Amino acid sequence: ARVATPNGSRVRLSHKGKNLSCFWCRVWLCALRRSAAAATITNPEPTMRGLLVLLGVAAQALLAEGIYVLLQDDRKHCFLVEEPQQTKVELRYAVKSTSEDVRLHFTVETPKDGMDLGEDTPTIVSVDTLLARTQDAYVFTTEKDGVHRACLSLEQAPSSPVRLDLQVRVGYSDAYYEKTSKELNLNLLEAMSIRLNDDLTAVLSEADYMKTREVEFHGMSEGINSEATWWPIVQILTLLFTGICQVRYLKRFFKSKKLV
């Protein structure tokens, strides 16, 4: 499977061992958006504003690429999404290179305990649905902090390989903000304030999540440090005990042979 940078999310594609993490891409994009918005509000020099907008567009283009897999049977193809609790995740998919009536089975699994998700980790299925359309977008909300496994599979095995294009986006899309602005009759400044507020909420949620991860990592580091401290002591004591036993054995041996 081809792996490209998804749109603003930390996604690891668990297909043939290929992993991808794009958390810092997301942080960079949020910073560029906020800088561009602040530049527009304060109305600085046109050159600086144009540069910020250009960087924002470049970051958006970088994160706009998706991933694709080839579905040759009804086996599941999964990818991991690591996001905080109550985060909107939009999955855009498109089935190509086929003339058959394709129906996709989409599931989202979350770890029953903890935030990490391994092969043998007990999971809870939070989403289980059929996607009848060959090209659409599906939005789900993460129920807890941590890693979520999203899986796609064909309801029936196809006669020929089916290409499935995927694009994962975290948060509300541009179309959502445009629709909200029209419904509420918001001007540009009000719409931008709402969007910045949502971005700020997302950044704060991400920061809280990273603090939780940092606490876990600190506990793991303390455990490793404790093991690294006590294990050499145990080895030294074992060597001392072995040396004492060896010396006593040699003394008894020499005395029994009357060599001493």
mmCIF file of C-alpha atoms in Angstrom:
data_model
loop_
_atom_site.group_PDB
_atom_site.id
_atom_site.type_symbol
_atom_site.label_atom_id
_atom_site.label_comp_id
_atom_site.label_asym_id
_atom_site.label_seq_id
_atom_site.Cartn_x
_atom_site.Cartn_y
_atom_site.Cartn_z
ATOM 1 C CA ALA A 1 0.000 0.000 0.000
ATOM 2 C CA ARG A 2 1.140 3.526 -0.757
ATOM 3 C CA VAL A 3 1.454 5.735 2.297
ATOM 4 C CA ALA A 4 1.169 9.505 1.961
ATOM 5 C CA THR A 5 0.725 12.259 4.520
ATOM 6 C CA PRO A 6 -2.940 12.440 5.596
ATOM 7 C CA ASN A 7 -4.783 15.683 6.190
ATOM 8 C CA GLY A 8 -4.057 16.986 9.661
ATOM 9 C CA SER A 9 -4.140 13.774 11.662
ATOM 10 C CA ARG A 10 -1.747 11.319 13.195
ATOM 11 C CA VAL A 11 -2.454 8.204 11.197
ATOM 12 C CA ARG A 12 -0.512 4.987 11.118
ATOM 13 C CA LEU A 13 -1.467 2.598 8.357
ATOM 14 C CA SER A 14 -1.220 -0.934 9.750
ATOM 15 C CA HIS A 15 -0.868 -2.573 6.347
ATOM 16 C CA LYS A 16 2.289 -4.567 5.589
ATOM 17 C CA GLY A 17 4.011 -2.992 8.579
ATOM 18 C CA LYS A 18 3.993 0.572 7.226
ATOM 19 C CA ASN A 19 3.450 3.201 9.938
ATOM 20 C CA LEU A 20 2.949 6.924 9.649
ATOM 21 C CA SER A 21 2.704 9.624 12.312
ATOM 22 C CA CYS A 22 1.849 13.217 11.405
ATOM 23 C CA PHE A 23 1.246 14.918 14.766
ATOM 24 C CA TRP A 24 3.875 17.612 14.207
ATOM 25 C CA CYS A 25 2.446 18.277 10.737
ATOM 26 C CA ARG A 26 -0.848 19.032 12.427
ATOM 27 C CA VAL A 27 0.740 21.323 15.013
ATOM 28 C CA TRP A 28 2.578 23.168 12.250
ATOM 29 C CA LEU A 29 -0.601 23.578 10.237
ATOM 30 C CA CYS A 30 -2.529 24.921 13.264
ATOM 31 C CA ALA A 31 0.249 27.416 13.961
ATOM 32 C CA LEU A 32 0.235 28.596 10.352
ATOM 33 C CA ARG A 33 -3.545 28.975 10.357
ATOM 34 C CA ARG A 34 -3.484 31.034 13.541
ATOM 35 C CA SER A 35 -0.611 33.175 12.247
ATOM 36 C CA ALA A 36 -2.368 33.793 8.936
ATOM 37 C CA ALA A 37 -5.600 34.685 10.730
ATOM 38 C CA ALA A 38 -3.800 37.057 13.093
ATOM 39 C CA ALA A 39 -2.010 38.650 10.159
ATOM 40 C CA THR A 40 -5.306 39.229 8.377
ATOM 41 C CA ILE A 41 -6.941 40.774 11.454
ATOM 42 C CA THR A 42 -4.075 43.114 12.316
ATOM 43 C CA ASN A 43 -3.571 43.996 8.611
ATOM 44 C CA PRO A 44 0.246 43.984 8.453
ATOM 45 C CA GLU A 45 2.362 44.561 5.393
ATOM 46 C CA PRO A 46 0.992 42.782 2.289
ATOM 47 C CA THR A 47 4.241 40.880 1.781
ATOM 48 C CA MET A 48 4.149 39.287 5.235
ATOM 49 C CA ARG A 49 0.451 38.460 4.968
ATOM 50 C CA GLY A 50 0.967 36.931 1.528
ATOM 51 C CA LEU A 51 3.874 34.857 2.819
ATOM 52 C CA LEU A 52 1.818 33.491 5.714
ATOM 53 C CA VAL A 53 -1.085 32.666 3.436
ATOM 54 C CA LEU A 54 1.281 30.976 0.974
ATOM 55 C CA LEU A 55 2.805 28.872 3.752
ATOM 56 C CA GLY A 56 -0.661 27.912 4.966
ATOM 57 C CA VAL A 57 -1.705 26.844 1.478
ATOM 58 C CA ALA A 58 1.505 24.852 1.069
ATOM 59 C CA ALA A 59 0.931 23.084 4.391
ATOM 60 C CA GLN A 60 -2.667 22.338 3.449
ATOM 61 C CA ALA A 61 -1.541 20.918 0.105
ATOM 62 C CA LEU A 62 1.061 18.787 1.841
ATOM 63 C CA LEU A 63 -1.506 17.329 4.210
ATOM 64 C CA ALA A 64 -4.220 16.946 1.594
ATOM 65 C CA GLU A 65 -2.821 13.780 0.056
ATOM 66 C CA GLY A 66 -4.384 10.536 1.109
ATOM 67 C CA ILE A 67 -3.519 6.884 1.165
ATOM 68 C CA TYR A 68 -4.811 4.080 -0.954
ATOM 69 C CA VAL A 69 -4.988 0.317 -0.691
ATOM 70 C CA LEU A 70 -5.894 -2.437 -3.117
ATOM 71 C CA LEU A 71 -8.743 -4.627 -1.898
ATOM 72 C CA GLN A 72 -8.433 -8.095 -3.397
ATOM 73 C CA ASP A 73 -10.644 -10.041 -0.998
ATOM 74 C CA ASP A 74 -12.928 -9.486 1.982
ATOM 75 C CA ARG A 75 -10.102 -9.170 4.516
ATOM 76 C CA LYS A 76 -9.904 -6.080 6.700
ATOM 77 C CA HIS A 77 -7.481 -3.266 5.951
ATOM 78 C CA CYS A 78 -6.931 -1.181 9.066
ATOM 79 C CA PHE A 79 -5.213 2.042 10.041
ATOM 80 C CA LEU A 80 -4.656 3.575 13.464
ATOM 81 C CA VAL A 81 -5.825 7.043 14.455
ATOM 82 C CA GLU A 82 -4.482 8.488 17.717
ATOM 83 C CA GLU A 83 -6.582 11.388 18.952
ATOM 84 C CA PRO A 84 -7.965 12.785 22.242
ATOM 85 C CA GLN A 85 -11.493 12.139 23.464
ATOM 86 C CA GLN A 86 -14.468 13.720 21.662
ATOM 87 C CA THR A 87 -12.510 14.506 18.499
ATOM 88 C CA LYS A 88 -14.309 14.626 15.167
ATOM 89 C CA VAL A 89 -12.603 12.436 12.566
ATOM 90 C CA GLU A 90 -13.732 12.581 8.956
ATOM 91 C CA LEU A 91 -12.962 9.666 6.652
ATOM 92 C CA ARG A 92 -13.247 10.421 2.955
ATOM 93 C CA TYR A 93 -13.158 7.390 0.703
ATOM 94 C CA ALA A 94 -13.492 6.701 -2.999
ATOM 95 C CA VAL A 95 -13.679 3.325 -4.726
ATOM 96 C CA LYS A 96 -12.036 3.326 -8.149
ATOM 97 C CA SER A 97 -11.072 0.940 -10.928
ATOM 98 C CA THR A 98 -14.183 -1.178 -10.736
ATOM 99 C CA SER A 99 -17.552 -1.511 -12.426
ATOM 100 C CA GLU A 100 -19.081 -3.678 -9.716
ATOM 101 C CA ASP A 101 -21.538 -2.668 -7.024
ATOM 102 C CA VAL A 102 -19.194 -2.341 -4.049
ATOM 103 C CA ARG A 103 -20.277 -2.055 -0.431
ATOM 104 C CA LEU A 104 -17.745 -1.294 2.261
ATOM 105 C CA HIS A 105 -17.893 -2.484 5.857
ATOM 106 C CA PHE A 106 -16.452 0.131 8.231
ATOM 107 C CA THR A 107 -15.634 -0.466 11.901
ATOM 108 C CA VAL A 108 -13.839 1.507 14.607
ATOM 109 C CA GLU A 109 -12.327 -0.291 17.603
ATOM 110 C CA THR A 110 -11.044 1.304 20.801
ATOM 111 C CA PRO A 111 -9.005 -0.347 23.574
ATOM 112 C CA LYS A 112 -11.107 -1.611 26.462
ATOM 113 C CA ASP A 113 -8.531 -0.514 29.028
ATOM 114 C CA GLY A 114 -5.776 2.041 28.624
ATOM 115 C CA MET A 115 -4.889 4.110 25.580
ATOM 116 C CA ASP A 116 -2.601 1.806 23.596
ATOM 117 C CA LEU A 117 -3.822 -0.739 21.090
ATOM 118 C CA GLY A 118 -1.885 -3.932 20.377
ATOM 119 C CA GLU A 119 -2.650 -7.102 18.482
ATOM 120 C CA ASP A 120 -3.929 -8.903 21.601
ATOM 121 C CA THR A 121 -5.504 -5.888 23.331
ATOM 122 C CA PRO A 122 -9.209 -6.340 24.247
ATOM 123 C CA THR A 123 -11.222 -3.838 22.225
ATOM 124 C CA ILE A 124 -14.698 -2.329 22.079
ATOM 125 C CA VAL A 125 -16.380 -1.748 18.722
ATOM 126 C CA SER A 126 -17.645 1.846 18.769
ATOM 127 C CA VAL A 127 -18.648 2.068 15.083
ATOM 128 C CA ASP A 128 -19.991 -0.720 12.866
ATOM 129 C CA THR A 129 -21.698 0.324 9.647
ATOM 130 C CA LEU A 130 -22.040 -0.351 5.927
ATOM 131 C CA LEU A 131 -20.982 2.316 3.429
ATOM 132 C CA ALA A 132 -23.190 1.820 0.394
ATOM 133 C CA ARG A 133 -21.847 4.688 -1.710
ATOM 134 C CA THR A 134 -18.657 4.317 -3.694
ATOM 135 C CA GLN A 135 -17.536 7.861 -2.850
ATOM 136 C CA ASP A 136 -18.542 9.695 0.298
ATOM 137 C CA ALA A 137 -17.381 10.992 3.679
ATOM 138 C CA TYR A 138 -18.097 9.429 7.057
ATOM 139 C CA VAL A 139 -17.614 11.286 10.349
ATOM 140 C CA PHE A 140 -17.168 9.585 13.707
ATOM 141 C CA THR A 141 -16.285 10.874 17.185
ATOM 142 C CA THR A 142 -13.564 9.328 19.311
ATOM 143 C CA GLU A 143 -15.027 8.046 22.574
ATOM 144 C CA LYS A 144 -11.834 8.054 24.653
ATOM 145 C CA ASP A 145 -8.226 9.180 24.597
ATOM 146 C CA GLY A 146 -5.776 6.968 22.793
ATOM 147 C CA VAL A 147 -5.377 4.883 19.678
ATOM 148 C CA HIS A 148 -8.375 3.879 17.572
ATOM 149 C CA ARG A 149 -8.298 1.166 14.928
ATOM 150 C CA ALA A 150 -10.431 1.968 11.877
ATOM 151 C CA CYS A 151 -10.953 -0.934 9.481
ATOM 152 C CA LEU A 152 -12.436 -1.147 6.003
ATOM 153 C CA SER A 153 -13.350 -4.313 4.158
ATOM 154 C CA LEU A 154 -15.506 -5.374 1.237
ATOM 155 C CA GLU A 155 -18.805 -7.038 1.984
ATOM 156 C CA GLN A 156 -18.094 -9.523 -0.811
ATOM 157 C CA ALA A 157 -14.839 -10.542 -2.468
ATOM 158 C CA PRO A 158 -14.456 -8.779 -5.854
ATOM 159 C CA SER A 159 -13.633 -10.470 -9.135
ATOM 160 C CA SER A 160 -10.727 -8.046 -9.671
ATOM 161 C CA PRO A 161 -8.659 -5.840 -7.315
ATOM 162 C CA VAL A 162 -10.452 -2.704 -6.145
ATOM 163 C CA ARG A 163 -8.552 0.504 -5.451
ATOM 164 C CA LEU A 164 -9.729 2.384 -2.375
ATOM 165 C CA ASP A 165 -8.555 5.971 -1.855
ATOM 166 C CA LEU A 166 -8.645 7.218 1.740
ATOM 167 C CA GLN A 167 -8.255 10.642 3.284
ATOM 168 C CA VAL A 168 -8.461 11.253 7.023
ATOM 169 C CA ARG A 169 -9.203 14.691 8.426
ATOM 170 C CA VAL A 170 -9.479 15.736 12.070
ATOM 171 C CA GLY A 171 -11.910 18.485 12.993
ATOM 172 C CA TYR A 172 -14.515 20.321 10.975
ATOM 173 C CA SER A 173 -14.006 20.845 7.265
ATOM 174 C CA ASP A 174 -14.045 24.129 5.347
ATOM 175 C CA ALA A 175 -17.502 23.300 4.005
ATOM 176 C CA TYR A 176 -18.825 23.089 7.575
ATOM 177 C CA TYR A 177 -17.609 26.595 8.426
ATOM 178 C CA GLU A 178 -18.956 28.005 5.164
ATOM 179 C CA LYS A 179 -22.345 26.451 5.842
ATOM 180 C CA THR A 180 -22.347 27.743 9.433
ATOM 181 C CA SER A 181 -21.456 31.253 8.282
ATOM 182 C CA LYS A 182 -24.328 31.306 5.786
ATOM 183 C CA GLU A 183 -26.865 29.927 8.262
ATOM 184 C CA LEU A 184 -25.918 32.378 11.033
ATOM 185 C CA ASN A 185 -25.197 35.322 8.699
ATOM 186 C CA LEU A 186 -21.706 35.791 10.091
ATOM 187 C CA ASN A 187 -19.194 38.229 8.697
ATOM 188 C CA LEU A 188 -15.591 37.276 7.989
ATOM 189 C CA LEU A 189 -14.277 38.309 11.416
ATOM 190 C CA GLU A 190 -16.986 36.385 13.312
ATOM 191 C CA ALA A 191 -16.490 33.261 11.212
ATOM 192 C CA MET A 192 -12.740 33.474 11.712
ATOM 193 C CA SER A 193 -13.213 33.863 15.475
ATOM 194 C CA ILE A 194 -15.331 30.700 15.600
ATOM 195 C CA ARG A 195 -12.740 28.783 13.630
ATOM 196 C CA LEU A 196 -9.876 30.035 15.787
ATOM 197 C CA ASN A 197 -11.828 29.082 18.903
ATOM 198 C CA ASP A 198 -12.299 25.545 17.559
ATOM 199 C CA ASP A 199 -8.599 25.332 16.710
ATOM 200 C CA LEU A 200 -7.710 26.555 20.207
ATOM 201 C CA THR A 201 -9.990 23.933 21.768
ATOM 202 C CA ALA A 202 -8.333 21.249 19.657
ATOM 203 C CA VAL A 203 -4.858 22.414 20.676
ATOM 204 C CA LEU A 204 -5.815 22.440 24.385
ATOM 205 C CA SER A 205 -7.289 18.939 24.104
ATOM 206 C CA GLU A 206 -4.118 17.803 22.395
ATOM 207 C CA ALA A 207 -2.030 19.364 25.164
ATOM 208 C CA ASP A 208 -4.040 17.570 27.873
ATOM 209 C CA TYR A 209 -3.636 14.317 25.987
ATOM 210 C CA MET A 210 0.110 14.843 25.664
ATOM 211 C CA LYS A 211 0.311 15.491 29.424
ATOM 212 C CA THR A 212 -1.356 12.143 30.056
ATOM 213 C CA ARG A 213 1.085 10.483 27.684
ATOM 214 C CA GLU A 214 3.964 12.240 29.432
ATOM 215 C CA VAL A 215 2.829 10.866 32.810
ATOM 216 C CA GLU A 216 2.778 7.354 31.344
ATOM 217 C CA PHE A 217 6.210 7.825 29.812
ATOM 218 C CA HIS A 218 7.568 9.181 33.110
ATOM 219 C CA GLY A 219 6.290 6.100 34.951
ATOM 220 C CA MET A 220 7.865 3.849 32.341
ATOM 221 C CA SER A 221 11.158 5.725 32.611
ATOM 222 C CA GLU A 222 11.128 5.404 36.403
ATOM 223 C CA GLY A 223 10.557 1.658 36.081
ATOM 224 C CA ILE A 224 13.423 1.276 33.613
ATOM 225 C CA ASN A 225 15.687 3.373 35.849
ATOM 226 C CA SER A 226 14.825 1.213 38.859
ATOM 227 C CA GLU A 227 15.570 -1.963 36.930
ATOM 228 C CA ALA A 228 18.817 -0.499 35.621
ATOM 229 C CA THR A 229 19.835 0.345 39.204
ATOM 230 C CA TRP A 230 19.007 -2.936 40.921
ATOM 231 C CA TRP A 231 19.992 -5.392 38.208
ATOM 232 C CA PRO A 232 23.769 -4.642 38.402
ATOM 233 C CA ILE A 233 23.571 -4.930 42.200
ATOM 234 C CA VAL A 234 21.996 -8.372 41.892
ATOM 235 C CA GLN A 235 24.686 -9.413 39.410
ATOM 236 C CA ILE A 236 27.492 -8.215 41.698
ATOM 237 C CA LEU A 237 26.026 -10.049 44.713
ATOM 238 C CA THR A 238 25.673 -13.198 42.619
ATOM 239 C CA LEU A 239 29.321 -12.990 41.549
ATOM 240 C CA LEU A 240 30.452 -12.455 45.159
ATOM 241 C CA PHE A 241 28.430 -15.438 46.380
ATOM 242 C CA THR A 242 29.796 -17.593 43.565
ATOM 243 C CA GLY A 243 33.375 -16.526 44.355
ATOM 244 C CA ILE A 244 32.992 -17.302 48.074
ATOM 245 C CA CYS A 245 31.539 -20.737 47.337
ATOM 246 C CA GLN A 246 34.355 -21.454 44.860
ATOM 247 C CA VAL A 247 37.049 -20.468 47.376
ATOM 248 C CA ARG A 248 35.526 -22.671 50.100
ATOM 249 C CA TYR A 249 35.288 -25.592 47.700
ATOM 250 C CA LEU A 250 38.943 -25.235 46.667
ATOM 251 C CA LYS A 251 40.066 -25.052 50.320
ATOM 252 C CA ARG A 252 38.211 -28.274 51.137
ATOM 253 C CA PHE A 253 39.594 -29.942 48.014
ATOM 254 C CA PHE A 254 43.214 -29.082 48.818
ATOM 255 C CA LYS A 255 42.804 -30.194 52.448
ATOM 256 C CA SER A 256 41.232 -33.496 51.424
ATOM 257 C CA LYS A 257 44.159 -34.195 49.066
ATOM 258 C CA LYS A 258 46.612 -33.031 51.763
ATOM 259 C CA LEU A 259 48.080 -30.519 49.386
ATOM 260 C CA VAL A 260 48.017 -27.775 52.004
#
